[in-house]
Coordinates of C-alpha atoms and ligand atoms in Angstrom, one line a residue:
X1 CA 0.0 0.0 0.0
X2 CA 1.3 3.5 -0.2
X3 CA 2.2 5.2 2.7
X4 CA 0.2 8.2 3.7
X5 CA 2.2 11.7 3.0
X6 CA 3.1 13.3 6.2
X7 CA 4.1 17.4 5.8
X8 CA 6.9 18.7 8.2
X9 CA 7.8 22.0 8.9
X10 CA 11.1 22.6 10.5
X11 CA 11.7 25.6 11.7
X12 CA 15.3 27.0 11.9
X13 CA 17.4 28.0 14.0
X14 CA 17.8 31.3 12.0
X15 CA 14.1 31.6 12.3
X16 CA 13.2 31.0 8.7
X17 CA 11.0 27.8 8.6
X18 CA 11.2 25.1 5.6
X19 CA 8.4 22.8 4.7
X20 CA 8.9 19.2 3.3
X21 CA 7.0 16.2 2.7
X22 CA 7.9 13.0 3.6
X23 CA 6.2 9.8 4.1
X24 CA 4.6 7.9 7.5
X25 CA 7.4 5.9 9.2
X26 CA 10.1 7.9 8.1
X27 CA 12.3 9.4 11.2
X28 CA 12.7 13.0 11.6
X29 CA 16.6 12.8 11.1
X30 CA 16.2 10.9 7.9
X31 CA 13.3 13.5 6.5
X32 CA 15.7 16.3 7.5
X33 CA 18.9 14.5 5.5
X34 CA 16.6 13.5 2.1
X35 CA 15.8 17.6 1.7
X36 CA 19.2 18.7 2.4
X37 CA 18.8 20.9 5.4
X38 CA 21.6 22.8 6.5
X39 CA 21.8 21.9 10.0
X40 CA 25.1 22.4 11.5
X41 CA 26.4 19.0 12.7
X42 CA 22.7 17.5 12.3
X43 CA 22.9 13.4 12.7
X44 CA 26.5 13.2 13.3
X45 CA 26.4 9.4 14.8
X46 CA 23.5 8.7 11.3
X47 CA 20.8 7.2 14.0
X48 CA 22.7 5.3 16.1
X49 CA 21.5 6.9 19.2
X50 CA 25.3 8.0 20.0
X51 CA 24.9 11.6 19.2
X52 CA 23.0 14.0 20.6
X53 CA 22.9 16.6 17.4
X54 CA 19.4 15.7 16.3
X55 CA 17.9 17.2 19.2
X56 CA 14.3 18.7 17.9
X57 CA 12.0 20.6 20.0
X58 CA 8.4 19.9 19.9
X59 CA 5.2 21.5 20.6
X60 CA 3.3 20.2 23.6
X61 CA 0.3 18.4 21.9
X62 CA 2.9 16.7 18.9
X63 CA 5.3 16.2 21.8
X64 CA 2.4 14.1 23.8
X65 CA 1.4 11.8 20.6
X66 CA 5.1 10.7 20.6
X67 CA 5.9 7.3 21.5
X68 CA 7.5 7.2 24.4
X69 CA 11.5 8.0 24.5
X70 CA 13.5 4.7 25.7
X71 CA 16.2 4.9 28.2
X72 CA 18.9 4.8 25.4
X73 CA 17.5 8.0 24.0
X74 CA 16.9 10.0 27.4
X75 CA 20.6 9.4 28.5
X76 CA 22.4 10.8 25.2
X77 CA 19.0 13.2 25.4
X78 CA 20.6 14.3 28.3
X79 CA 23.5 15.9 26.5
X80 CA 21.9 17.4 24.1
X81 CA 22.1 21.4 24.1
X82 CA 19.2 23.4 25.5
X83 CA 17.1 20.5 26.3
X84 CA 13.2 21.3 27.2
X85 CA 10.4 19.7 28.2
X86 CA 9.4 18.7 25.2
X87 CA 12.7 17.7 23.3
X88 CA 13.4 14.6 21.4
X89 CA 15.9 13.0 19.4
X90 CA 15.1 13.0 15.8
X91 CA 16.8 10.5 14.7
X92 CA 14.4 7.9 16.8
X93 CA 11.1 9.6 16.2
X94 CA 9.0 8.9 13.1
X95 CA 6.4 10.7 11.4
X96 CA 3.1 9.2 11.2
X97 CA -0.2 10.2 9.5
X98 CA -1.6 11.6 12.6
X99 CA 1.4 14.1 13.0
X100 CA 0.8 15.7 9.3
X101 CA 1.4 19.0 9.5
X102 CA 3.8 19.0 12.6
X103 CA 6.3 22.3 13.8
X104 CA 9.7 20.9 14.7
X105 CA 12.1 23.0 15.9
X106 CA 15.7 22.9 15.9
X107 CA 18.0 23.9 18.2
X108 CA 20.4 26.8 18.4
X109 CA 23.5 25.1 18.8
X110 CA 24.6 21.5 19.1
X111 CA 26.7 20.2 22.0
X112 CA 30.4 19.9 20.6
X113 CA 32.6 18.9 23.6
X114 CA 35.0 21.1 21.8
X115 CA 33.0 24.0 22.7
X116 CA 32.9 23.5 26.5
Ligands
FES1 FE1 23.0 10.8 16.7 FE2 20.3 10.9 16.6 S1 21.8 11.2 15.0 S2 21.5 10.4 18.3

């Protein structure tokens, strides 16, 4: 069957926003690769949940709809830079039908141990 079409918007962290389509099941790292986003240091580890530069921010009512985060995700979640509330790691959260039309944020900056 075809997957449904699921629109994302991202919006950047130099507050212009950029809308793309994607499909259900694909994961918010993956859509943000496929469209060529300029994300600085975006998906350094590619999904292996050893990273922490796919932090997105959510709003509240996406950000409840979410499966939940497993433990592997929360610790290197942990690390990520400006963590809220309502952050996630991209990389492990897909789109599905009932998120069509989703806000994703991203982040100002990305934690680079060089930095600290
Ligand atoms: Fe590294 Fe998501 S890309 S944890």
């Amino acid at each position: 069957a075809e997957k449904a079409k699921v629109t994302v918007h991202y919006s950047m962290a130099d507050g212009s926003t950029v809308t793309v389509q994607s499909k259900e099941g694909e994961n918010l790292l993956d859509i943000a690769i496929e469209n060529d986003l300029d994300i600085d240091g975006f998906g350094a580890c590619e999904g292996t949940l050893a990273c922490s530069t796919c932090h997105l921010i959510f709003q509240q009512p996406i950000y409840d709809q979410l499966e939940e985060p497993t433990d592997e995700e929360l610790d290197m979640l942990d690390l990520a830079f400006g963590l809220t509330d309502t952050s996630r790691l991209g990389c492990q959260v897909c789109v599905t039908k009932a998120l069509d039309g989703l806000t994703v944020k991203v982040p100002e900056g990305v934690a680079d141990a060089r930095d600290v």
